[in-house]
């Protein structure tokens, strides 16, 4: 005896119903957003012997210009003072107007940041003090910043060097601050004209 027709039609319809149900369920699945990018944190940070690194910040409520400090603790160094800022920023300041101190920042490829011309990784220096043209107006600050985008990962090297003492009296007190992401780091040290004391350095890895 032959089986009745309706059950056979039900069996043929089941795969179609299962496929339709799968499409409906797929439309309800929420695709999770991509994970957030990890914050920029320096690793394997090394400073010259005898140099203390200040990580904590005590806000003063007012951002002071040309002192290479993040006075209001918002992660930006000397903001509103005519200096460029970026997610990476390195700034030095010193009081003696005659002394020539250089801020040399090397990116992970070893390329040195220059005035007015970004490196392949986007680092650029926006001023070189002191200048005979009077551009610095005895406010001696040098500043290197990331012009745009995300910083290249790798090893960075920051060297602060006393190039010429001129008529200034040694030692020259210099403050170096670095912005890495939303945090700022700072240190102060003395430079004098001798092979052992004319420069200090900081290295870190992103």
GROMACS .gro file of C-alpha atoms in nm:
model
  206
    1UNK     CA    1   0.000   0.000   0.000
    2UNK     CA    2   0.138   0.340  -0.099
    3UNK     CA    3   0.199   0.608   0.165
    4UNK     CA    4  -0.028   0.912   0.150
    5UNK     CA    5   0.100   1.217  -0.034
    6UNK     CA    6   0.103   1.485   0.242
    7UNK     CA    7   0.382   1.332   0.452
    8UNK     CA    8   0.607   1.327   0.144
    9UNK     CA    9   0.539   1.700   0.084
   10UNK     CA   10   0.623   1.773   0.451
   11UNK     CA   11   0.954   1.588   0.420
   12UNK     CA   12   1.046   1.791   0.111
   13UNK     CA   13   0.952   2.119   0.284
   14UNK     CA   14   1.161   2.057   0.597
   15UNK     CA   15   1.500   2.146   0.441
   16UNK     CA   16   1.352   2.467   0.299
   17UNK     CA   17   1.208   2.563   0.637
   18UNK     CA   18   1.538   2.490   0.811
   19UNK     CA   19   1.724   2.706   0.558
   20UNK     CA   20   1.480   2.994   0.606
   21UNK     CA   21   1.512   2.967   0.985
   22UNK     CA   22   1.894   2.972   0.956
   23UNK     CA   23   1.875   3.292   0.749
   24UNK     CA   24   1.654   3.456   1.010
   25UNK     CA   25   1.888   3.355   1.292
   26UNK     CA   26   2.191   3.475   1.098
   27UNK     CA   27   2.029   3.815   1.058
   28UNK     CA   28   1.993   3.840   1.435
   29UNK     CA   29   2.357   3.760   1.516
   30UNK     CA   30   2.547   4.068   1.637
   31UNK     CA   31   2.900   4.098   1.505
   32UNK     CA   32   3.125   4.219   1.790
   33UNK     CA   33   3.318   4.542   1.726
   34UNK     CA   34   3.695   4.520   1.676
   35UNK     CA   35   3.891   4.529   2.001
   36UNK     CA   36   4.019   4.874   2.102
   37UNK     CA   37   4.379   4.957   2.024
   38UNK     CA   38   4.607   4.913   2.324
   39UNK     CA   39   4.727   5.242   2.474
   40UNK     CA   40   5.072   5.366   2.385
   41UNK     CA   41   5.299   5.256   2.665
   42UNK     CA   42   5.678   5.278   2.655
   43UNK     CA   43   5.855   4.951   2.721
   44UNK     CA   44   6.214   4.878   2.819
   45UNK     CA   45   6.269   5.245   2.905
   46UNK     CA   46   6.632   5.338   2.973
   47UNK     CA   47   6.778   5.672   3.080
   48UNK     CA   48   7.132   5.793   3.133
   49UNK     CA   49   7.290   5.715   3.467
   50UNK     CA   50   7.198   5.963   3.737
   51UNK     CA   51   6.886   6.093   3.560
   52UNK     CA   52   6.557   6.053   3.748
   53UNK     CA   53   6.235   5.999   3.552
   54UNK     CA   54   5.920   6.172   3.676
   55UNK     CA   55   5.598   5.997   3.579
   56UNK     CA   56   5.356   6.146   3.830
   57UNK     CA   57   5.212   6.490   3.754
   58UNK     CA   58   5.092   6.754   4.000
   59UNK     CA   59   4.850   6.991   3.825
   60UNK     CA   60   4.894   7.364   3.875
   61UNK     CA   61   4.577   7.456   3.691
   62UNK     CA   62   4.762   7.677   3.443
   63UNK     CA   63   4.980   7.571   3.149
   64UNK     CA   64   5.304   7.769   3.161
   65UNK     CA   65   5.492   7.833   2.837
   66UNK     CA   66   5.849   7.739   2.750
   67UNK     CA   67   5.922   7.527   3.057
   68UNK     CA   68   5.887   7.187   2.884
   69UNK     CA   69   5.632   7.073   3.141
   70UNK     CA   70   5.280   6.937   3.128
   71UNK     CA   71   5.163   7.178   3.398
   72UNK     CA   72   4.793   7.093   3.390
   73UNK     CA   73   4.848   6.718   3.355
   74UNK     CA   74   4.641   6.668   3.042
   75UNK     CA   75   4.917   6.487   2.853
   76UNK     CA   76   5.016   6.782   2.632
   77UNK     CA   77   5.344   6.971   2.680
   78UNK     CA   78   5.343   7.353   2.654
   79UNK     CA   79   5.007   7.360   2.480
   80UNK     CA   80   4.893   7.696   2.347
   81UNK     CA   81   5.250   7.824   2.339
   82UNK     CA   82   5.306   7.813   1.964
   83UNK     CA   83   5.462   7.466   1.969
   84UNK     CA   84   5.328   7.177   1.766
   85UNK     CA   85   5.189   6.883   1.960
   86UNK     CA   86   5.120   6.523   1.867
   87UNK     CA   87   5.056   6.179   2.009
   88UNK     CA   88   5.436   6.163   2.033
   89UNK     CA   89   5.607   6.483   2.149
   90UNK     CA   90   5.952   6.556   2.292
   91UNK     CA   91   6.043   6.900   2.432
   92UNK     CA   92   6.346   7.050   2.605
   93UNK     CA   93   6.381   7.390   2.773
   94UNK     CA   94   6.671   7.573   2.938
   95UNK     CA   95   6.709   7.922   3.085
   96UNK     CA   96   7.057   8.035   2.971
   97UNK     CA   97   6.992   8.222   2.643
   98UNK     CA   98   7.350   8.192   2.517
   99UNK     CA   99   7.382   7.814   2.554
  100UNK     CA  100   7.316   7.600   2.246
  101UNK     CA  101   7.147   7.275   2.344
  102UNK     CA  102   7.025   7.026   2.083
  103UNK     CA  103   6.731   6.786   2.099
  104UNK     CA  104   6.802   6.488   1.872
  105UNK     CA  105   6.523   6.233   1.829
  106UNK     CA  106   6.582   5.916   1.627
  107UNK     CA  107   6.292   5.704   1.504
  108UNK     CA  108   6.299   5.321   1.489
  109UNK     CA  109   6.480   5.331   1.153
  110UNK     CA  110   6.753   5.552   1.299
  111UNK     CA  111   6.641   5.861   1.104
  112UNK     CA  112   6.693   6.193   1.285
  113UNK     CA  113   6.404   6.441   1.314
  114UNK     CA  114   6.486   6.765   1.131
  115UNK     CA  115   6.344   7.117   1.131
  116UNK     CA  116   6.057   7.161   0.887
  117UNK     CA  117   6.090   6.821   0.716
  118UNK     CA  118   5.926   6.507   0.861
  119UNK     CA  119   6.105   6.176   0.866
  120UNK     CA  120   5.953   5.877   0.687
  121UNK     CA  121   5.784   5.789   1.017
  122UNK     CA  122   5.639   6.142   1.058
  123UNK     CA  123   5.866   6.296   1.324
  124UNK     CA  124   5.960   6.662   1.275
  125UNK     CA  125   6.136   6.935   1.473
  126UNK     CA  126   5.961   7.272   1.467
  127UNK     CA  127   6.240   7.499   1.598
  128UNK     CA  128   6.612   7.508   1.675
  129UNK     CA  129   6.728   7.742   1.953
  130UNK     CA  130   6.899   7.975   2.008
  131UNK     CA  131   6.873   8.153   1.671
  132UNK     CA  132   7.061   8.465   1.564
  133UNK     CA  133   6.742   8.578   1.389
  134UNK     CA  134   6.577   8.621   1.730
  135UNK     CA  135   6.309   8.363   1.652
  136UNK     CA  136   6.339   8.208   1.999
  137UNK     CA  137   6.334   8.548   2.178
  138UNK     CA  138   6.552   8.406   2.457
  139UNK     CA  139   6.285   8.143   2.526
  140UNK     CA  140   6.502   7.844   2.450
  141UNK     CA  141   6.280   7.549   2.364
  142UNK     CA  142   6.323   7.273   2.110
  143UNK     CA  143   6.033   7.049   2.017
  144UNK     CA  144   5.993   6.728   1.813
  145UNK     CA  145   5.646   6.590   1.739
  146UNK     CA  146   5.461   6.329   1.533
  147UNK     CA  147   5.296   6.518   1.248
  148UNK     CA  148   5.004   6.277   1.194
  149UNK     CA  149   4.879   5.922   1.219
  150UNK     CA  150   4.991   5.642   1.444
  151UNK     CA  151   5.354   5.619   1.556
  152UNK     CA  152   5.577   5.355   1.402
  153UNK     CA  153   5.641   5.071   1.643
  154UNK     CA  154   5.997   5.006   1.744
  155UNK     CA  155   6.286   5.154   1.938
  156UNK     CA  156   6.311   5.534   1.981
  157UNK     CA  157   6.620   5.722   2.101
  158UNK     CA  158   6.619   6.076   2.241
  159UNK     CA  159   6.953   6.253   2.296
  160UNK     CA  160   6.993   6.596   2.458
  161UNK     CA  161   7.337   6.743   2.391
  162UNK     CA  162   7.517   7.062   2.489
  163UNK     CA  163   7.651   7.180   2.153
  164UNK     CA  164   7.808   7.513   2.257
  165UNK     CA  165   7.833   7.680   2.594
  166UNK     CA  166   7.915   8.020   2.437
  167UNK     CA  167   7.908   8.286   2.713
  168UNK     CA  168   7.689   8.084   2.950
  169UNK     CA  169   7.821   7.936   3.273
  170UNK     CA  170   7.816   7.558   3.319
  171UNK     CA  171   7.637   7.351   3.420
  172UNK     CA  172   7.328   7.413   3.203
  173UNK     CA  173   7.009   7.289   3.364
  174UNK     CA  174   6.783   7.128   3.103
  175UNK     CA  175   6.435   6.981   3.135
  176UNK     CA  176   6.320   6.712   2.894
  177UNK     CA  177   5.957   6.606   2.872
  178UNK     CA  178   5.802   6.341   2.652
  179UNK     CA  179   5.439   6.281   2.560
  180UNK     CA  180   5.364   5.921   2.470
  181UNK     CA  181   4.995   5.870   2.401
  182UNK     CA  182   4.800   6.045   2.675
  183UNK     CA  183   5.074   6.039   2.937
  184UNK     CA  184   5.368   6.269   2.985
  185UNK     CA  185   5.707   6.195   3.137
  186UNK     CA  186   5.965   6.446   3.254
  187UNK     CA  187   6.320   6.470   3.382
  188UNK     CA  188   6.577   6.741   3.459
  189UNK     CA  189   6.956   6.717   3.438
  190UNK     CA  190   7.274   6.923   3.410
  191UNK     CA  191   7.497   6.943   3.101
  192UNK     CA  192   7.860   7.055   3.098
  193UNK     CA  193   8.124   7.069   2.823
  194UNK     CA  194   8.302   6.737   2.867
  195UNK     CA  195   8.272   6.397   2.705
  196UNK     CA  196   8.113   6.248   3.015
  197UNK     CA  197   7.861   6.526   3.086
  198UNK     CA  198   7.775   6.694   2.756
  199UNK     CA  199   7.477   6.471   2.673
  200UNK     CA  200   7.199   6.261   2.827
  201UNK     CA  201   6.978   6.007   2.653
  202UNK     CA  202   6.647   5.825   2.683
  203UNK     CA  203   6.548   5.511   2.493
  204UNK     CA  204   6.218   5.324   2.485
  205UNK     CA  205   6.024   5.080   2.271
  206UNK     CA  206   5.668   5.116   2.142
   0.00000   0.00000   0.00000
